[in-house]
């Protein structure tokens, strides 16, 4: 099959979030007959809330036809600070970075992609392929033929599960609370401390980061922005089921929607933040209007290409958010895939070239995430391991290594 070509240049993309839209737009602009199939219906909630712009993201968006620069996408921050439990600045350094929001990126890509080629409410059930085509079967009975199928359907990928059914994500013992608060809802003192700089909270047994992002209408004007907090907090795996059960008693094993997080869990979160975080972070969390609960997971695929099928983004690798590489990695995956297809003269064998390159990069990103998350992973370990992890933690190092550009070589 590897010597075969993509005769009709027809591609089916499973997954209509950022990775799927990046791939869909990039290939559509290059003359491919592209259709995206997304299992969800309606408007996505702002998955992940805040996004750090790292190398690969802007070039990926430009390849997808979005007229983007770092500054056009978000809020520029000139420096970083680290705060202790009392809210005092214990480290500070100049470090230019631009921060944006998931919704800003999603809307830029969604607007760019032809509406009649985006199909919501399409649940993929199975994939078949032969030398000449790949066929996707959906829950509604629809069968779609294509030359190429791209799995961009995220952590719980149906595409990956068909080809790598035994591969499961690993939970290292902590979660991320991701919170968005309107800047006008913060006190003047907290606003003065947090806005204008990337902040890291380094308190015993906990870690948080915070930064300004565009507001709900994508505005970056003062008074119309939001503040994004990511708080890493140790949680035994046995407690996850309770935290992901809503007030009606329904358990959401694959992720609880923000609006359904139970009142008791929200209250527990706010009270814990007051005890364990810098007061500025605790205030932002307590006043947040949108809150996500994200179990931290590691996932590393041993293969990416399966005949006429390839997986990208979180369907392929999931790294801990300390590296902030989710969207930049997806954008770089798409760039590499497009380049491999063009280099390979439109042959199925070009997917093997893509796989070789991105397996190395994906493994490096996952390893970096484990390194940056080692302190939090130690928090549910025996006391001697926790003490050792605490002794090794340096506030300025945490501040400068979190969400920083990586060298893959």
CSV table of C-alpha atoms in Angstrom, one decimal:
chain,number,residue,atom,x,y,z
A,1,UNK,CA,0.0,0.0,0.0
A,2,UNK,CA,2.9,2.4,0.7
A,3,UNK,CA,3.7,2.9,-3.0
A,4,UNK,CA,0.1,3.9,-3.8
A,5,UNK,CA,-0.8,7.5,-4.4
A,6,UNK,CA,-3.6,9.7,-3.1
A,7,UNK,CA,-5.3,9.6,-6.5
A,8,UNK,CA,-8.3,11.9,-5.8
A,9,UNK,CA,-6.6,13.9,-3.0
A,10,UNK,CA,-9.8,13.4,-0.9
A,11,UNK,CA,-9.2,13.6,2.9
A,12,UNK,CA,-11.5,12.9,5.8
A,13,UNK,CA,-10.5,14.4,9.1
A,14,UNK,CA,-12.0,12.9,12.3
A,15,UNK,CA,-12.1,15.7,14.9
A,16,UNK,CA,-13.1,19.3,14.4
A,17,UNK,CA,-11.2,21.1,17.2
A,18,UNK,CA,-8.0,23.0,16.7
A,19,UNK,CA,-5.8,20.2,15.3
A,20,UNK,CA,-8.6,19.1,12.9
A,21,UNK,CA,-9.2,22.6,11.7
A,22,UNK,CA,-5.5,23.4,11.3
A,23,UNK,CA,-5.2,20.3,9.1
A,24,UNK,CA,-8.4,20.9,7.2
A,25,UNK,CA,-7.6,24.5,6.4
A,26,UNK,CA,-4.0,23.8,5.4
A,27,UNK,CA,-5.0,20.9,3.0
A,28,UNK,CA,-8.0,22.7,1.6
A,29,UNK,CA,-5.8,25.6,0.6
A,30,UNK,CA,-3.5,23.2,-1.2
A,31,UNK,CA,-6.3,21.8,-3.3
A,32,UNK,CA,-7.3,18.7,-1.3
A,33,UNK,CA,-11.0,17.8,-1.2
A,34,UNK,CA,-11.4,18.1,2.6
A,35,UNK,CA,-14.3,17.2,4.9
A,36,UNK,CA,-14.2,17.4,8.7
A,37,UNK,CA,-16.3,15.1,10.9
A,38,UNK,CA,-16.7,16.2,14.6
A,39,UNK,CA,-18.6,14.1,17.2
A,40,UNK,CA,-19.8,17.1,19.2
A,41,UNK,CA,-22.6,19.4,18.1
A,42,UNK,CA,-23.1,23.1,18.7
A,43,UNK,CA,-20.5,25.5,20.0
A,44,UNK,CA,-17.5,24.2,21.8
A,45,UNK,CA,-16.8,25.5,25.3
A,46,UNK,CA,-13.4,27.2,25.5
A,47,UNK,CA,-11.3,24.0,26.0
A,48,UNK,CA,-8.2,24.8,27.9
A,49,UNK,CA,-9.0,28.5,28.2
A,50,UNK,CA,-5.5,30.1,28.0
A,51,UNK,CA,-2.9,29.2,25.4
A,52,UNK,CA,0.8,30.2,25.3
A,53,UNK,CA,2.1,31.1,21.9
A,54,UNK,CA,5.2,29.1,21.3
A,55,UNK,CA,7.3,28.4,18.2
A,56,UNK,CA,5.2,26.5,15.6
A,57,UNK,CA,1.9,27.9,16.5
A,58,UNK,CA,1.9,31.1,14.3
A,59,UNK,CA,3.5,29.4,11.3
A,60,UNK,CA,0.9,26.6,11.6
A,61,UNK,CA,-2.0,29.2,11.6
A,62,UNK,CA,-0.4,31.0,8.6
A,63,UNK,CA,-0.3,27.7,6.7
A,64,UNK,CA,-4.0,27.3,7.5
A,65,UNK,CA,-4.7,30.6,5.9
A,66,UNK,CA,-5.1,32.7,9.0
A,67,UNK,CA,-3.4,36.1,8.7
A,68,UNK,CA,-1.7,35.8,12.1
A,69,UNK,CA,1.2,37.3,14.0
A,70,UNK,CA,1.9,36.7,17.7
A,71,UNK,CA,0.7,40.2,18.5
A,72,UNK,CA,-2.5,39.9,16.5
A,73,UNK,CA,-3.5,36.7,18.4
A,74,UNK,CA,-3.1,37.7,22.0
A,75,UNK,CA,-1.8,39.7,24.9
A,76,UNK,CA,2.0,40.5,25.0
A,77,UNK,CA,3.7,40.1,28.4
A,78,UNK,CA,7.2,41.5,29.0
A,79,UNK,CA,8.2,39.7,32.2
A,80,UNK,CA,7.6,36.8,34.6
A,81,UNK,CA,7.3,36.8,38.4
A,82,UNK,CA,7.0,34.1,41.0
A,83,UNK,CA,4.8,34.5,44.1
A,84,UNK,CA,5.0,32.7,47.4
A,85,UNK,CA,2.2,31.7,49.8
A,86,UNK,CA,2.0,35.2,51.2
A,87,UNK,CA,1.7,36.7,47.7
A,88,UNK,CA,5.2,38.2,47.7
A,89,UNK,CA,7.3,38.4,44.6
A,90,UNK,CA,10.3,36.0,45.2
A,91,UNK,CA,11.7,36.0,41.6
A,92,UNK,CA,11.3,38.3,38.6
A,93,UNK,CA,12.9,38.4,35.2
A,94,UNK,CA,12.2,40.0,31.8
A,95,UNK,CA,10.8,37.4,29.4
A,96,UNK,CA,8.7,38.4,26.4
A,97,UNK,CA,5.8,36.2,25.5
A,98,UNK,CA,2.3,36.5,24.0
A,99,UNK,CA,-0.7,34.7,25.5
A,100,UNK,CA,-4.0,34.0,23.8
A,101,UNK,CA,-7.2,32.0,24.4
A,102,UNK,CA,-8.5,28.8,23.0
A,103,UNK,CA,-11.6,30.5,21.7
A,104,UNK,CA,-9.7,33.1,19.8
A,105,UNK,CA,-7.8,30.4,18.0
A,106,UNK,CA,-10.8,28.2,17.4
A,107,UNK,CA,-12.9,31.1,15.9
A,108,UNK,CA,-10.1,32.2,13.6
A,109,UNK,CA,-9.8,28.6,12.2
A,110,UNK,CA,-13.5,27.9,12.1
A,111,UNK,CA,-14.3,31.0,10.2
A,112,UNK,CA,-11.6,30.1,7.7
A,113,UNK,CA,-13.0,26.6,6.9
A,114,UNK,CA,-15.9,26.1,4.5
A,115,UNK,CA,-19.1,25.6,6.6
A,116,UNK,CA,-20.5,23.0,4.2
A,117,UNK,CA,-17.5,20.8,4.7
A,118,UNK,CA,-17.7,20.7,8.5
A,119,UNK,CA,-20.1,18.0,9.8
A,120,UNK,CA,-21.0,18.1,13.5
A,121,UNK,CA,-22.7,15.2,15.4
A,122,UNK,CA,-20.7,12.6,13.5
A,123,UNK,CA,-19.5,9.8,15.7
A,124,UNK,CA,-16.9,7.6,14.1
A,125,UNK,CA,-17.4,3.9,14.7
A,126,UNK,CA,-14.9,2.0,12.5
A,127,UNK,CA,-12.4,2.4,9.7
A,128,UNK,CA,-11.7,0.0,6.8
A,129,UNK,CA,-9.0,0.4,4.1
A,130,UNK,CA,-7.5,-1.3,1.1
A,131,UNK,CA,-4.9,-0.4,-1.5
A,132,UNK,CA,-7.1,2.2,-3.1
A,133,UNK,CA,-9.1,3.9,-0.4
A,134,UNK,CA,-10.0,4.2,3.3
A,135,UNK,CA,-13.7,4.1,4.5
A,136,UNK,CA,-15.0,5.6,7.7
A,137,UNK,CA,-18.3,4.3,9.1
A,138,UNK,CA,-20.4,6.6,11.4
A,139,UNK,CA,-23.0,5.9,14.0
A,140,UNK,CA,-25.8,7.2,11.8
A,141,UNK,CA,-25.0,4.6,9.2
A,142,UNK,CA,-23.1,6.9,6.9
A,143,UNK,CA,-20.0,5.5,5.1
A,144,UNK,CA,-17.5,8.0,3.7
A,145,UNK,CA,-14.6,7.0,1.3
A,146,UNK,CA,-11.4,9.0,1.1
A,147,UNK,CA,-7.8,8.7,0.0
A,148,UNK,CA,-6.5,9.7,3.4
A,149,UNK,CA,-8.0,9.8,6.9
A,150,UNK,CA,-6.5,12.0,9.6
A,151,UNK,CA,-7.3,11.3,13.2
A,152,UNK,CA,-7.4,14.6,15.0
A,153,UNK,CA,-9.9,13.5,17.6
A,154,UNK,CA,-8.0,14.2,20.7
A,155,UNK,CA,-7.1,12.4,23.9
A,156,UNK,CA,-10.0,9.9,23.6
A,157,UNK,CA,-9.3,9.3,19.9
A,158,UNK,CA,-11.5,6.7,18.2
A,159,UNK,CA,-9.0,6.5,15.4
A,160,UNK,CA,-6.1,5.7,17.6
A,161,UNK,CA,-8.1,3.3,19.6
A,162,UNK,CA,-8.9,1.2,16.5
A,163,UNK,CA,-5.2,0.8,15.6
A,164,UNK,CA,-3.7,0.9,19.1
A,165,UNK,CA,-6.4,-0.5,21.4
A,166,UNK,CA,-4.1,-1.3,24.3
A,167,UNK,CA,-2.6,2.1,24.5
A,168,UNK,CA,-4.0,4.0,27.6
A,169,UNK,CA,-3.1,7.3,29.1
A,170,UNK,CA,-1.2,7.4,32.4
A,171,UNK,CA,-2.5,9.5,35.3
A,172,UNK,CA,0.5,10.8,37.4
A,173,UNK,CA,-1.5,11.8,40.5
A,174,UNK,CA,-2.5,15.5,40.0
A,175,UNK,CA,-5.1,17.6,38.2
A,176,UNK,CA,-5.2,21.1,36.8
A,177,UNK,CA,-7.9,23.5,37.7
A,178,UNK,CA,-8.2,25.9,34.8
A,179,UNK,CA,-10.1,29.1,35.6
A,180,UNK,CA,-11.1,32.3,33.6
A,181,UNK,CA,-12.0,35.5,35.4
A,182,UNK,CA,-13.0,38.8,33.9
A,183,UNK,CA,-10.3,41.4,34.8
A,184,UNK,CA,-12.9,43.8,36.1
A,185,UNK,CA,-13.9,41.2,38.7
A,186,UNK,CA,-10.4,41.3,40.3
A,187,UNK,CA,-9.6,43.7,43.1
A,188,UNK,CA,-7.4,46.6,42.2
A,189,UNK,CA,-4.5,45.2,44.3
A,190,UNK,CA,-4.6,41.8,42.6
A,191,UNK,CA,-5.1,43.3,39.2
A,192,UNK,CA,-2.0,45.5,39.7
A,193,UNK,CA,0.1,42.5,40.7
A,194,UNK,CA,-1.1,40.0,38.1
A,195,UNK,CA,-1.8,41.9,34.9
A,196,UNK,CA,1.0,42.7,32.6
A,197,UNK,CA,3.3,39.8,33.7
A,198,UNK,CA,3.2,36.0,33.5
A,199,UNK,CA,2.9,34.8,37.1
A,200,UNK,CA,4.0,31.5,38.7
A,201,UNK,CA,2.8,30.5,42.2
A,202,UNK,CA,5.3,28.3,44.0
A,203,UNK,CA,3.7,27.3,47.3
A,204,UNK,CA,4.4,24.0,49.2
A,205,UNK,CA,2.9,21.0,47.5
A,206,UNK,CA,1.2,23.2,44.8
A,207,UNK,CA,1.9,25.1,41.6
A,208,UNK,CA,0.0,27.6,39.7
A,209,UNK,CA,0.5,29.8,36.6
A,210,UNK,CA,-1.5,32.8,35.5
A,211,UNK,CA,-1.6,35.3,32.7
A,212,UNK,CA,-3.9,37.7,30.8
A,213,UNK,CA,-5.7,36.5,27.7
A,214,UNK,CA,-8.2,38.1,25.2
A,215,UNK,CA,-11.7,38.6,26.5
A,216,UNK,CA,-14.9,36.8,25.4
A,217,UNK,CA,-15.2,39.0,22.4
A,218,UNK,CA,-11.4,38.5,21.6
A,219,UNK,CA,-10.6,42.0,22.8
A,220,UNK,CA,-7.2,42.8,24.2
A,221,UNK,CA,-8.2,46.3,25.3
A,222,UNK,CA,-7.7,47.0,29.1
A,223,UNK,CA,-10.9,46.3,30.9
A,224,UNK,CA,-12.1,43.8,28.4
A,225,UNK,CA,-9.6,41.0,28.9
A,226,UNK,CA,-9.7,37.9,31.1
A,227,UNK,CA,-7.2,36.3,33.5
A,228,UNK,CA,-6.4,32.7,33.0
A,229,UNK,CA,-5.2,30.5,36.0
A,230,UNK,CA,-3.9,27.0,35.8
A,231,UNK,CA,-3.5,25.4,39.2
A,232,UNK,CA,-1.8,22.0,39.6
A,233,UNK,CA,-3.2,20.2,42.6
A,234,UNK,CA,-2.5,16.6,43.9
A,235,UNK,CA,-5.5,14.3,43.8
A,236,UNK,CA,-5.5,10.5,44.4
A,237,UNK,CA,-6.8,8.6,41.4
A,238,UNK,CA,-9.5,7.1,43.7
A,239,UNK,CA,-11.0,10.7,44.2
A,240,UNK,CA,-11.3,11.5,40.5
A,241,UNK,CA,-14.7,9.7,40.1
A,242,UNK,CA,-16.3,11.9,42.8
A,243,UNK,CA,-14.9,15.1,41.4
A,244,UNK,CA,-16.1,14.2,37.9
A,245,UNK,CA,-19.7,13.4,39.1
A,246,UNK,CA,-22.3,16.2,38.7
A,247,UNK,CA,-25.0,17.2,41.1
A,248,UNK,CA,-27.5,14.8,39.5
A,249,UNK,CA,-25.2,11.9,40.3
A,250,UNK,CA,-24.0,11.3,36.7
A,251,UNK,CA,-20.4,10.4,36.3
A,252,UNK,CA,-18.4,12.0,33.3
A,253,UNK,CA,-15.5,9.6,32.8
A,254,UNK,CA,-14.2,11.3,29.7
A,255,UNK,CA,-14.2,14.8,31.2
A,256,UNK,CA,-16.9,16.8,33.1
A,257,UNK,CA,-18.2,19.9,31.3
A,258,UNK,CA,-17.4,23.1,33.2
A,259,UNK,CA,-21.1,23.9,33.8
A,260,UNK,CA,-21.7,20.5,35.4
A,261,UNK,CA,-18.9,20.5,38.1
A,262,UNK,CA,-20.8,20.0,41.3
A,263,UNK,CA,-21.3,22.9,43.7
A,264,UNK,CA,-19.5,21.0,46.5
A,265,UNK,CA,-16.5,20.3,44.4
A,266,UNK,CA,-16.3,24.0,43.3
A,267,UNK,CA,-16.6,25.1,47.0
A,268,UNK,CA,-13.9,22.6,48.0
A,269,UNK,CA,-11.7,24.0,45.3
A,270,UNK,CA,-12.1,27.6,46.4
A,271,UNK,CA,-11.5,26.8,50.0
A,272,UNK,CA,-8.3,24.8,49.2
A,273,UNK,CA,-7.0,27.6,47.1
A,274,UNK,CA,-7.3,30.0,50.0
A,275,UNK,CA,-5.2,27.7,52.2
A,276,UNK,CA,-2.6,26.7,49.7
A,277,UNK,CA,-2.0,29.4,47.1
A,278,UNK,CA,-0.9,33.0,46.9
A,279,UNK,CA,-3.9,35.2,47.8
A,280,UNK,CA,-3.9,36.8,44.4
A,281,UNK,CA,-4.3,33.3,42.8
A,282,UNK,CA,-7.0,32.3,45.3
A,283,UNK,CA,-9.0,35.4,44.6
A,284,UNK,CA,-8.8,34.8,40.8
A,285,UNK,CA,-10.0,31.3,41.3
A,286,UNK,CA,-12.8,32.2,43.7
A,287,UNK,CA,-14.1,34.9,41.3
A,288,UNK,CA,-13.8,32.8,38.1
A,289,UNK,CA,-16.8,32.5,35.9
A,290,UNK,CA,-15.5,29.5,33.9
A,291,UNK,CA,-13.8,26.6,35.6
A,292,UNK,CA,-12.4,23.4,34.0
A,293,UNK,CA,-11.3,20.3,35.8
A,294,UNK,CA,-8.5,18.6,33.9
A,295,UNK,CA,-6.9,15.3,35.1
A,296,UNK,CA,-3.2,15.4,34.0
A,297,UNK,CA,-2.3,12.6,31.7
A,298,UNK,CA,0.7,11.3,29.7
A,299,UNK,CA,0.2,9.5,26.4
A,300,UNK,CA,2.9,8.5,23.9
A,301,UNK,CA,1.9,6.6,20.7
A,302,UNK,CA,4.5,4.1,19.3
A,303,UNK,CA,3.1,4.6,15.8
A,304,UNK,CA,1.4,7.5,13.9
A,305,UNK,CA,0.8,6.0,10.4
A,306,UNK,CA,-1.4,3.0,9.6
A,307,UNK,CA,-1.7,2.6,5.9
A,308,UNK,CA,-3.9,5.5,4.7
A,309,UNK,CA,-4.6,6.6,8.2
A,310,UNK,CA,-2.5,9.0,10.3
A,311,UNK,CA,-3.0,10.6,13.8
A,312,UNK,CA,-1.9,14.0,14.9
A,313,UNK,CA,-2.2,16.4,17.9
A,314,UNK,CA,-3.5,14.9,21.1
A,315,UNK,CA,-4.6,11.8,19.3
A,316,UNK,CA,-0.9,11.0,19.0
A,317,UNK,CA,0.8,12.5,22.0
A,318,UNK,CA,-0.5,14.1,25.2
A,319,UNK,CA,2.1,16.0,27.2
A,320,UNK,CA,1.5,17.7,30.6
A,321,UNK,CA,0.4,21.3,30.2
A,322,UNK,CA,3.6,22.6,32.0
A,323,UNK,CA,5.2,22.6,28.5
A,324,UNK,CA,2.2,24.5,27.0
A,325,UNK,CA,2.8,22.6,23.7
A,326,UNK,CA,-0.7,21.2,23.0
A,327,UNK,CA,-1.6,23.7,20.2
A,328,UNK,CA,1.9,24.5,19.0
A,329,UNK,CA,2.6,20.7,18.7
A,330,UNK,CA,-0.6,20.2,16.7
A,331,UNK,CA,0.3,23.1,14.4
A,332,UNK,CA,3.8,21.7,13.9
A,333,UNK,CA,2.2,18.2,13.2
A,334,UNK,CA,0.2,19.8,10.5
A,335,UNK,CA,3.1,21.6,8.9
A,336,UNK,CA,5.2,18.4,9.0
A,337,UNK,CA,2.3,16.4,7.4
A,338,UNK,CA,1.8,18.9,4.6
A,339,UNK,CA,5.5,19.0,3.9
A,340,UNK,CA,5.8,15.2,3.9
A,341,UNK,CA,2.8,14.9,1.5
A,342,UNK,CA,4.4,17.4,-0.9
A,343,UNK,CA,7.9,15.9,-0.6
A,344,UNK,CA,6.5,12.4,-1.2
A,345,UNK,CA,4.9,13.1,-4.5
A,346,UNK,CA,1.4,12.5,-3.1
A,347,UNK,CA,2.2,8.9,-2.1
A,348,UNK,CA,1.0,6.9,0.9
A,349,UNK,CA,4.6,6.2,1.8
A,350,UNK,CA,5.0,9.9,2.7
A,351,UNK,CA,3.1,9.2,5.9
A,352,UNK,CA,6.0,7.0,7.1
A,353,UNK,CA,8.3,10.0,6.7
A,354,UNK,CA,5.9,12.1,8.7
A,355,UNK,CA,5.8,9.4,11.4
A,356,UNK,CA,9.6,9.1,11.8
A,357,UNK,CA,9.9,12.9,12.3
A,358,UNK,CA,7.0,13.4,14.7
A,359,UNK,CA,7.6,10.3,16.8
A,360,UNK,CA,10.9,11.9,17.9
A,361,UNK,CA,9.4,15.3,18.5
A,362,UNK,CA,6.4,14.0,20.4
A,363,UNK,CA,8.5,11.8,22.7
A,364,UNK,CA,10.7,14.8,23.5
A,365,UNK,CA,7.7,16.9,24.4
A,366,UNK,CA,6.2,14.2,26.6
A,367,UNK,CA,9.5,13.7,28.4
A,368,UNK,CA,9.8,17.4,29.0
A,369,UNK,CA,6.3,17.5,30.5
A,370,UNK,CA,7.2,14.7,32.9
A,371,UNK,CA,10.4,16.5,33.9
A,372,UNK,CA,8.5,19.8,34.6
A,373,UNK,CA,5.7,17.9,36.4
A,374,UNK,CA,8.0,15.8,38.6
A,375,UNK,CA,7.5,18.0,41.7
A,376,UNK,CA,3.7,17.7,41.5
A,377,UNK,CA,3.9,13.9,40.8
A,378,UNK,CA,5.9,13.6,44.1
A,379,UNK,CA,3.2,15.0,46.2
A,380,UNK,CA,1.3,11.7,46.7
A,381,UNK,CA,4.5,9.8,47.3
A,382,UNK,CA,6.1,8.9,50.7
A,383,UNK,CA,7.3,11.8,52.9
A,384,UNK,CA,11.0,11.3,52.1
A,385,UNK,CA,10.3,11.7,48.3
A,386,UNK,CA,8.2,14.8,48.9
A,387,UNK,CA,10.9,16.4,51.1
A,388,UNK,CA,13.5,15.6,48.4
A,389,UNK,CA,11.3,17.2,45.7
A,390,UNK,CA,10.8,20.3,47.8
A,391,UNK,CA,14.5,20.7,48.4
A,392,UNK,CA,15.2,20.6,44.7
A,393,UNK,CA,12.6,23.1,43.8
A,394,UNK,CA,13.9,26.6,43.0
A,395,UNK,CA,11.3,29.3,42.4
A,396,UNK,CA,13.2,31.1,39.6
A,397,UNK,CA,13.9,27.9,37.8
A,398,UNK,CA,10.2,26.9,37.9
A,399,UNK,CA,9.3,30.4,36.7
A,400,UNK,CA,11.7,30.3,33.7
A,401,UNK,CA,11.2,26.6,32.6
A,402,UNK,CA,7.4,26.6,32.6
A,403,UNK,CA,5.9,27.1,29.1
A,404,UNK,CA,9.3,28.0,27.6
A,405,UNK,CA,10.4,27.3,24.0
A,406,UNK,CA,11.9,23.8,23.6
A,407,UNK,CA,14.9,22.5,21.7
A,408,UNK,CA,14.0,19.2,20.2
A,409,UNK,CA,17.5,18.3,19.1
